[in-house]
PDB file of C-alpha atoms in Angstrom:
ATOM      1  CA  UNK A  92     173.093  72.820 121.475  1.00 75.00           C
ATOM      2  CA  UNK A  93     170.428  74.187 118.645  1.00 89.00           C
ATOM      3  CA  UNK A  94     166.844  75.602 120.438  1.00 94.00           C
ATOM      4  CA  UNK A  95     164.438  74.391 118.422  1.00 95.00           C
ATOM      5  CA  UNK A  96     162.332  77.613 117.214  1.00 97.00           C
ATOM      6  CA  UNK A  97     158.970  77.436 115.898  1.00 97.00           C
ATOM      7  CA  UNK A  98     158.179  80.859 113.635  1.00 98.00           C
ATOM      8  CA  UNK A  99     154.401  82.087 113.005  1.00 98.00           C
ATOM      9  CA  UNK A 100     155.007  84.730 110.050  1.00 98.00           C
ATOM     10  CA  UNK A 101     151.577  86.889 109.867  1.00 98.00           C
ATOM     11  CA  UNK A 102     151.736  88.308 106.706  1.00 98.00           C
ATOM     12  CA  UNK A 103     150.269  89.556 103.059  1.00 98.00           C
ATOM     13  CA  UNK A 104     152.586  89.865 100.073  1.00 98.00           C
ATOM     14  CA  UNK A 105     151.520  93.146  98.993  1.00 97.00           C
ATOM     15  CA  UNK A 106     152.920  94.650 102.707  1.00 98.00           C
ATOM     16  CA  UNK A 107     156.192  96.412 101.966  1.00 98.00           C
ATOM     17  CA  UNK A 108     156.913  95.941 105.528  1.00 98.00           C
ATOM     18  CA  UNK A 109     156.638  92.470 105.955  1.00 98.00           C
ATOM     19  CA  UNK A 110     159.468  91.682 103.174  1.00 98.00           C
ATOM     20  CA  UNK A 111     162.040  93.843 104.630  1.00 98.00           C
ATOM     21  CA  UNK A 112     160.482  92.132 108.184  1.00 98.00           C
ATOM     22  CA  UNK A 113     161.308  88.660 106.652  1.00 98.00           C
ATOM     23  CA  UNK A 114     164.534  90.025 105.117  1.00 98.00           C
ATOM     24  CA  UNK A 115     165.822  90.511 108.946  1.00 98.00           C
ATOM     25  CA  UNK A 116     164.680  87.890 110.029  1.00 98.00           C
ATOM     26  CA  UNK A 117     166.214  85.352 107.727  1.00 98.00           C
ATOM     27  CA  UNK A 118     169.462  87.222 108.394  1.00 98.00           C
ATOM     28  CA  UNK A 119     168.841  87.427 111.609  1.00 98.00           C
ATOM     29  CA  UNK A 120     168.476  83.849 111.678  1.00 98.00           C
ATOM     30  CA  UNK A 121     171.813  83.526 109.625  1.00 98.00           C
ATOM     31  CA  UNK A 122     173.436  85.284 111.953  1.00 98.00           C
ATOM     32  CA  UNK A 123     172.114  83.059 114.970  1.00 98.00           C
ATOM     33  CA  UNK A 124     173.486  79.795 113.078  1.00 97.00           C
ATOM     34  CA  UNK A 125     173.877  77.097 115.423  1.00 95.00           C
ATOM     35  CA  UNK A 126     172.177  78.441 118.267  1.00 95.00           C
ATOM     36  CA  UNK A 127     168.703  78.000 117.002  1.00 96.00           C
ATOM     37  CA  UNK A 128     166.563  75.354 114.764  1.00 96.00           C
ATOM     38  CA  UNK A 129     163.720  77.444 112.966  1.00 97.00           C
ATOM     39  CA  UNK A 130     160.764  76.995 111.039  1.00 97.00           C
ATOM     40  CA  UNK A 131     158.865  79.302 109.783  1.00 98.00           C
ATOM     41  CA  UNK A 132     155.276  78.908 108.889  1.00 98.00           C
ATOM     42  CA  UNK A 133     153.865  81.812 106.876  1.00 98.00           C
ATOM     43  CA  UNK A 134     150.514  83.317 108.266  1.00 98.00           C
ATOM     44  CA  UNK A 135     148.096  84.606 105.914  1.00 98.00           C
ATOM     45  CA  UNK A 136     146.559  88.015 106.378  1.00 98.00           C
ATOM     46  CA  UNK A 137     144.658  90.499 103.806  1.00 98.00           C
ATOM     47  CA  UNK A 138     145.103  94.155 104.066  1.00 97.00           C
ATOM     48  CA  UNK A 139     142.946  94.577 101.401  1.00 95.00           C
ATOM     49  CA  UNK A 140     140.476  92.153 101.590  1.00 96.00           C
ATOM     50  CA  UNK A 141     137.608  93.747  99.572  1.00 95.00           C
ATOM     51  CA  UNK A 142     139.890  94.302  96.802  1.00 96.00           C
ATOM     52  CA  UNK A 143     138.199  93.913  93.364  1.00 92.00           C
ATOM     53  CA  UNK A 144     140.142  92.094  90.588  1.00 87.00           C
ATOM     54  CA  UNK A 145     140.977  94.779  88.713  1.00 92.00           C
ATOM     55  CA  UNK A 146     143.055  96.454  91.783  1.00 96.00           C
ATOM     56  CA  UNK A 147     143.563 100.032  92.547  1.00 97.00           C
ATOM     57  CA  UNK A 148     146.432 102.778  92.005  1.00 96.00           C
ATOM     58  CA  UNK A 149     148.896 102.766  94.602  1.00 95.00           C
ATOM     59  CA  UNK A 150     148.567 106.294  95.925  1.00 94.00           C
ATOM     60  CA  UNK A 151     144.729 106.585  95.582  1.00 96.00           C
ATOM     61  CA  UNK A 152     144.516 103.703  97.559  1.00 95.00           C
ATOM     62  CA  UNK A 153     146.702 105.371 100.340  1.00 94.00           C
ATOM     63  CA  UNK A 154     144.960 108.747 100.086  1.00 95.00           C
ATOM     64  CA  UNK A 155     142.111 107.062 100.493  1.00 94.00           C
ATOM     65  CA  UNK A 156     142.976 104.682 103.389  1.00 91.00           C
ATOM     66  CA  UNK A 157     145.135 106.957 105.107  1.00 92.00           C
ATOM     67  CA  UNK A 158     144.558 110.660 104.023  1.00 95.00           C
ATOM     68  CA  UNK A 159     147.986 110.924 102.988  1.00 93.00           C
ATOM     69  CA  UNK A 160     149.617 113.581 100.782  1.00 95.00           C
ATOM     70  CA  UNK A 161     151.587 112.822  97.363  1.00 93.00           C
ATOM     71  CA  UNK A 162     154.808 114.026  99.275  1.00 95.00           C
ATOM     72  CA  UNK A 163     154.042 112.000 102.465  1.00 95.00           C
ATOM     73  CA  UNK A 164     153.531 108.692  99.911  1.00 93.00           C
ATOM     74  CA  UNK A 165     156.418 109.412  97.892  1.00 94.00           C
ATOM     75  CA  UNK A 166     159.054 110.250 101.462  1.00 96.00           C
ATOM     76  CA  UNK A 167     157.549 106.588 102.587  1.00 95.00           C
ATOM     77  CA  UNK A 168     158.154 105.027  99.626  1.00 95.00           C
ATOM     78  CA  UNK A 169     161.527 106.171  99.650  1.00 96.00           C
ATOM     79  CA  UNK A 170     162.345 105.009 103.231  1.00 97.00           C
ATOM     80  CA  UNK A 171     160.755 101.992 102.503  1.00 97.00           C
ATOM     81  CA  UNK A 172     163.122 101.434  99.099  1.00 98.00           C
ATOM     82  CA  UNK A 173     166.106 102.140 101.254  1.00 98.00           C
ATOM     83  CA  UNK A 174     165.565  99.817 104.185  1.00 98.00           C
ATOM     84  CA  UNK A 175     164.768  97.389 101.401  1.00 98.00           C
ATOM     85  CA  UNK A 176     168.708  97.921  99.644  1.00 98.00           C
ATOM     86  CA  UNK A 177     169.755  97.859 103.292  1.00 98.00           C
ATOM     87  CA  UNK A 178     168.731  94.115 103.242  1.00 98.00           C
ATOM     88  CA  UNK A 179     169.016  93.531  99.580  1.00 98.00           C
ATOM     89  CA  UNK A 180     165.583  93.593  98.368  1.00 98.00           C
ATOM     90  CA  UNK A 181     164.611  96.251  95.534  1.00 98.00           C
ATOM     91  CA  UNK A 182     161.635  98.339  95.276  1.00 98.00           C
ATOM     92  CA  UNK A 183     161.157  99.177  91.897  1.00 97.00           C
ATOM     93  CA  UNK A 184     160.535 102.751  91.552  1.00 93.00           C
ATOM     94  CA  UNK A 185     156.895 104.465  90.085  1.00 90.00           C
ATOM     95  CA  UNK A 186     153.420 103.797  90.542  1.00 86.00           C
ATOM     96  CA  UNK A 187     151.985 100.233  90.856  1.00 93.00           C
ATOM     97  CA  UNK A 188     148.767  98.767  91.620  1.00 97.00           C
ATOM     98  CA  UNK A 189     147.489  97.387  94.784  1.00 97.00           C
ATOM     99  CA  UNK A 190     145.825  94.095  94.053  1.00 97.00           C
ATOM    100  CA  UNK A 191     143.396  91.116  95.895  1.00 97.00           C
ATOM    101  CA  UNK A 192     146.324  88.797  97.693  1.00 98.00           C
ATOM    102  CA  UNK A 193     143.281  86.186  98.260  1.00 98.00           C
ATOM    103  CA  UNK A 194     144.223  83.642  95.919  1.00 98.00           C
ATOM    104  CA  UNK A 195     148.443  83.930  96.749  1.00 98.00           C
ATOM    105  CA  UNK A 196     147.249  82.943 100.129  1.00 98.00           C
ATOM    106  CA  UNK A 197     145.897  79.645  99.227  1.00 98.00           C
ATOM    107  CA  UNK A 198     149.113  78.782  97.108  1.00 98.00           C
ATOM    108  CA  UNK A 199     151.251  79.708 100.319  1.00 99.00           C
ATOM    109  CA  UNK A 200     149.081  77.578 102.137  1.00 98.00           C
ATOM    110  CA  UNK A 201     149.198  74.544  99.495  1.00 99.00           C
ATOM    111  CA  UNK A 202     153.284  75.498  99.113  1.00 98.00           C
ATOM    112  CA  UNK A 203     154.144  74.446 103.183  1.00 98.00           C
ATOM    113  CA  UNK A 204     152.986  70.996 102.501  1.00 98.00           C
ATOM    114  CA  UNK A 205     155.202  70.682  98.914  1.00 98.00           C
ATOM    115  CA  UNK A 206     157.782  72.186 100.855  1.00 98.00           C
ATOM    116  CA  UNK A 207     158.343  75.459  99.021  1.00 98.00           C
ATOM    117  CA  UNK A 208     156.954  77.859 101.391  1.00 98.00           C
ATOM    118  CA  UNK A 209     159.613  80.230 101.744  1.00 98.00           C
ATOM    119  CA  UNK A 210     160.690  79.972  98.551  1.00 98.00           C
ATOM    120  CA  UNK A 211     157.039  80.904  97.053  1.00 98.00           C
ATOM    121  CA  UNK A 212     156.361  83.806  99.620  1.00 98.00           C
ATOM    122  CA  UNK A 213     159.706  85.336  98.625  1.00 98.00           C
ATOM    123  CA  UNK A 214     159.074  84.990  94.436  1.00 98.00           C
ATOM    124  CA  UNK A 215     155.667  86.821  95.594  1.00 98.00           C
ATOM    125  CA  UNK A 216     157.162  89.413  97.172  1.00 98.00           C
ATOM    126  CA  UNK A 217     159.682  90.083  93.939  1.00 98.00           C
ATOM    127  CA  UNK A 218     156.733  89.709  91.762  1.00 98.00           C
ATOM    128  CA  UNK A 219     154.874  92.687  93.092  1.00 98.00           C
ATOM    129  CA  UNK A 220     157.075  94.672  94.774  1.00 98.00           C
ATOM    130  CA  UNK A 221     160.303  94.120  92.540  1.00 98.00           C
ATOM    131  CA  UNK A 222     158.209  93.710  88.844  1.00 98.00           C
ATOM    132  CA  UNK A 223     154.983  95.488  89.758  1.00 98.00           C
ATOM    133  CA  UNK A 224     153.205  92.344  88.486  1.00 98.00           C
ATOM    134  CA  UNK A 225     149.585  91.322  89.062  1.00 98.00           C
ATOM    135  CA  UNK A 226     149.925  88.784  91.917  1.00 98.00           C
ATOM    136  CA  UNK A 227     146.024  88.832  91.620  1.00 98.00           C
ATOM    137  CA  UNK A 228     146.518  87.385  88.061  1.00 98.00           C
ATOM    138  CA  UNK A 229     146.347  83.041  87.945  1.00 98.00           C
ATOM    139  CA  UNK A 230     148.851  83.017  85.168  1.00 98.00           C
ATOM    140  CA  UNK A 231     151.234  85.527  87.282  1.00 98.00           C
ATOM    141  CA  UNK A 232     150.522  83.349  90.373  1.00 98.00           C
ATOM    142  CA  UNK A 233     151.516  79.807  88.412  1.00 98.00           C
ATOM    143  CA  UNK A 234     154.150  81.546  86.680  1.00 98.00           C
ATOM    144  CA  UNK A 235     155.707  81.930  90.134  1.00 98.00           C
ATOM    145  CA  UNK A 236     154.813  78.857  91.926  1.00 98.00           C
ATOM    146  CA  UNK A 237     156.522  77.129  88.198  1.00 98.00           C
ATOM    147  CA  UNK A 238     159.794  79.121  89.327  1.00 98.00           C
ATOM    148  CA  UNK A 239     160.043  77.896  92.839  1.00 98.00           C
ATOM    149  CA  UNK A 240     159.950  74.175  91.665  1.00 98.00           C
ATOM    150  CA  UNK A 241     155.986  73.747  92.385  1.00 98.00           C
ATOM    151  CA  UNK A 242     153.642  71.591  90.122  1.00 98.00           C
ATOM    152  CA  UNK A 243     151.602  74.112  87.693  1.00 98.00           C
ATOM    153  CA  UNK A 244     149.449  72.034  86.604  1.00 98.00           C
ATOM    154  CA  UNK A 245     148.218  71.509  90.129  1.00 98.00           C
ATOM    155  CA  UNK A 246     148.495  74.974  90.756  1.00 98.00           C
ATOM    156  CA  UNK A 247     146.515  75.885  88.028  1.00 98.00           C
ATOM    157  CA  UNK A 248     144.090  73.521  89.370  1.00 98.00           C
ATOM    158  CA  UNK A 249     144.226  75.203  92.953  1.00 98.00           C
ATOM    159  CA  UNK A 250     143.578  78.495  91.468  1.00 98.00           C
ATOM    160  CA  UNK A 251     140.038  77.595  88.826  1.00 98.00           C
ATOM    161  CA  UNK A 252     138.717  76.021  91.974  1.00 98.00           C
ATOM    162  CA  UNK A 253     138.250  76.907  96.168  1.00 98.00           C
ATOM    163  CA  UNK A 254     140.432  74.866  97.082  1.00 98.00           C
ATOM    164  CA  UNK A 255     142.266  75.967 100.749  1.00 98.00           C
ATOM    165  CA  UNK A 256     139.700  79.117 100.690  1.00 98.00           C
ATOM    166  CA  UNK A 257     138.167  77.525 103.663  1.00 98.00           C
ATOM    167  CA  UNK A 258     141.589  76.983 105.324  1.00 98.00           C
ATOM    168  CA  UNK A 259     142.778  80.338 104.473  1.00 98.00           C
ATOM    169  CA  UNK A 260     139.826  81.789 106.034  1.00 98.00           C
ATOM    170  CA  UNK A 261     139.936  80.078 109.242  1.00 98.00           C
ATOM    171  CA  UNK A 262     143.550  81.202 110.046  1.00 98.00           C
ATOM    172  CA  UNK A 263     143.003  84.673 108.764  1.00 98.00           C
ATOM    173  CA  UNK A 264     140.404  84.858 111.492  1.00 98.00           C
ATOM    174  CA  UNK A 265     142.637  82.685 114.207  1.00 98.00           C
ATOM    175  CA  UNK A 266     145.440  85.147 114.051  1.00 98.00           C
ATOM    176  CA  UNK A 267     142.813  88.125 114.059  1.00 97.00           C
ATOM    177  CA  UNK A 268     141.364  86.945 116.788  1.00 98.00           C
ATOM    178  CA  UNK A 269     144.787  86.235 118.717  1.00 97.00           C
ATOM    179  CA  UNK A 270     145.068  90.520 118.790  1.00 96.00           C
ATOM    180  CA  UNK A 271     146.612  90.263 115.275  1.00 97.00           C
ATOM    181  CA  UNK A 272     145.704  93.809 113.597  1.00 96.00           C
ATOM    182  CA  UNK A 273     148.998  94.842 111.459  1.00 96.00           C
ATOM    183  CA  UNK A 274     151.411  92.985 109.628  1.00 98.00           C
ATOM    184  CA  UNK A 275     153.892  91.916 110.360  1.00 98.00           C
ATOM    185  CA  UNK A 276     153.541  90.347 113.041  1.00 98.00           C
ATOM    186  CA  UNK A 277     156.197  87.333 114.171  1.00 98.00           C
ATOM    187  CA  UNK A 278     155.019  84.775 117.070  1.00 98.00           C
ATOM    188  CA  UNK A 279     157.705  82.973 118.010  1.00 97.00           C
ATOM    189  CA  UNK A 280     156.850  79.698 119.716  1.00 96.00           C
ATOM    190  CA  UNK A 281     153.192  80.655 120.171  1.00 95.00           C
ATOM    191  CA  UNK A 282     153.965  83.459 123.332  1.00 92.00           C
ATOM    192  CA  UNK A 283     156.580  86.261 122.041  1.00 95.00           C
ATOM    193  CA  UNK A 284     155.267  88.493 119.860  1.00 96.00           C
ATOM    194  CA  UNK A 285     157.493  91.077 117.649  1.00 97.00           C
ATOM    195  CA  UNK A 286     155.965  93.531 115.253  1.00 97.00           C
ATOM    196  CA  UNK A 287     156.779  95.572 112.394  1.00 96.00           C
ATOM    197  CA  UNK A 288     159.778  95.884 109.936  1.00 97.00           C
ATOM    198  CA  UNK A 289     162.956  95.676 112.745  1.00 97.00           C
ATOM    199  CA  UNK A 290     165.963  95.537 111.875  1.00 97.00           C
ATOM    200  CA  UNK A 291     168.399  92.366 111.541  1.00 98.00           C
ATOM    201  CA  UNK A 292     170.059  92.881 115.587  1.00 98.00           C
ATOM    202  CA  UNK A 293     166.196  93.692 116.893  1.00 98.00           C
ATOM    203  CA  UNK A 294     165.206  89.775 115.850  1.00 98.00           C
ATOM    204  CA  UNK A 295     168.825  88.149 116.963  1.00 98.00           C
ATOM    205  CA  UNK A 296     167.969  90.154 120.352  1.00 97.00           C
ATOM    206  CA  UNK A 297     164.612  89.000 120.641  1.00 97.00           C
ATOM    207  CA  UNK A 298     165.599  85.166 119.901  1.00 97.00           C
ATOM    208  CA  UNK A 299     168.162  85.066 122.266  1.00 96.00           C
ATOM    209  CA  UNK A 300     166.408  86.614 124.956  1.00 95.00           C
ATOM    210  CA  UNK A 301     163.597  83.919 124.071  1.00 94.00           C
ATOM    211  CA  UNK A 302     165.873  81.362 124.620  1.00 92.00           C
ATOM    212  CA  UNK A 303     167.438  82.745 127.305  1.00 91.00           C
ATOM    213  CA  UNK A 304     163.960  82.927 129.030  1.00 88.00           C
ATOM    214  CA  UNK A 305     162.747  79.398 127.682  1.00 80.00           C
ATOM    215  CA  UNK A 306     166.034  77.766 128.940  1.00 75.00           C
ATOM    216  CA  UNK A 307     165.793  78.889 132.751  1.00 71.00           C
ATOM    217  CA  UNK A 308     161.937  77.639 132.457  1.00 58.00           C
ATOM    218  CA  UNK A 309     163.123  74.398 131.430  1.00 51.00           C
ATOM    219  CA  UNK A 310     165.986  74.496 134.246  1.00 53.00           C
ATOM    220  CA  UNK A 311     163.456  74.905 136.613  1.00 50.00           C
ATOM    221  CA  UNK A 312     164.541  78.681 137.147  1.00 42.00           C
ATOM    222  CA  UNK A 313     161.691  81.184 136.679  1.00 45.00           C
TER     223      UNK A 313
END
């Protein structure tokens, strides 16, 4: 019998972690077939909220944030690109810009109700990580949301307006205030938390050990 799995996915789509996170997961998931019934619901979190709209180099950014060295950017970036193969996602190589995720937030957020959730965080996640596009940009962002099979028209509408800022907002700060400080961060049926990239037998571990534990609850065995 399939366990019905519910999936919070705290996330921004310029964290190289939290693609090779959903990466795992989705195989993870795979892998799990029959035993569970997911849904995911993607999360939005900033890591760069104060961001302006023309963005920031890459490394500056990270010297800046985190004192790091040219050499200790470039040896994360590479262990980053290869867990990223590992789970067939590419990094493209060389500098890129770090950019205000605002505004792909309240397209992921329209997106769950059309349906295309998944499908639209993913295409993000190409877009900047795999192109080094502007995912700041409103013509980048509708370019995408046109790929996945969403209305652009209506998400050019989304974007010249405020539409789901208020929304946005108000889960940014739910999850924050849940103890949410890094992303990723997976909540699986609002009480098991995992964190961080893990890899592919990490999540099938975790799930099954949720069920495992949600199954003797429901037995009456605790």
């Amino acid at each position: 019998m399939s366990t019905p799995l519910k999936i919070d996915f705290i996330s921004d789509v310029a964290c190289p972690w939290c693609i090779i996170g959903l990466r795992a997961l989705d195989q993870a998931l795979e892998h799990l077939g029959d035993e569970v019934q997911a849904q995911i619901h993607f999360q939005p979190f900033e890591l760069n909220p104060k961001m302006g709209p023309e963005g920031q180099d890459i490394f500056e950014h990270i010297a800046q944030k985190y004192g790091s060295t040219r050499e200790q950017y470039q040896a994360n970036a590479e262990n980053i690109r290869q867990r990223g193969a590992e789970l067939g996602f590419v990094f493209k190589q060389g500098d890129r810009r770090v950019y205000n995720t605002f505004d792909a937030h309240r397209l992921i957020h329209w997106a769950e109700g059309e349906g295309k959730q998944h499908a639209l965080k993913e295409a993000l996640f190409t877009a900047y990580f795999s192109q080094h596009a502007n995912v700041s940009s409103h013509q980048i962002l509708a370019d995408v949301a046109q790929k996945v099979g969403l209305d652009r028209t209506r998400a050019e509408a989304i974007l010249s307006s405020d539409e789901y800022a208020a929304e946005v907002r108000e889960l940014e700060q739910l999850w924050v205030s849940r103890g949410v400080s890094s992303v990723p961060t997976i909540v699986f049926n609002d009480q098991y938390a995992v964190s961080g990239g893990q890899p592919v037998d990490v999540f099938v571990g975790a799930i099954r050990q949720i069920i495992s534990e949600q199954s003797s609850v429901v037995n009456g065995v605790q």
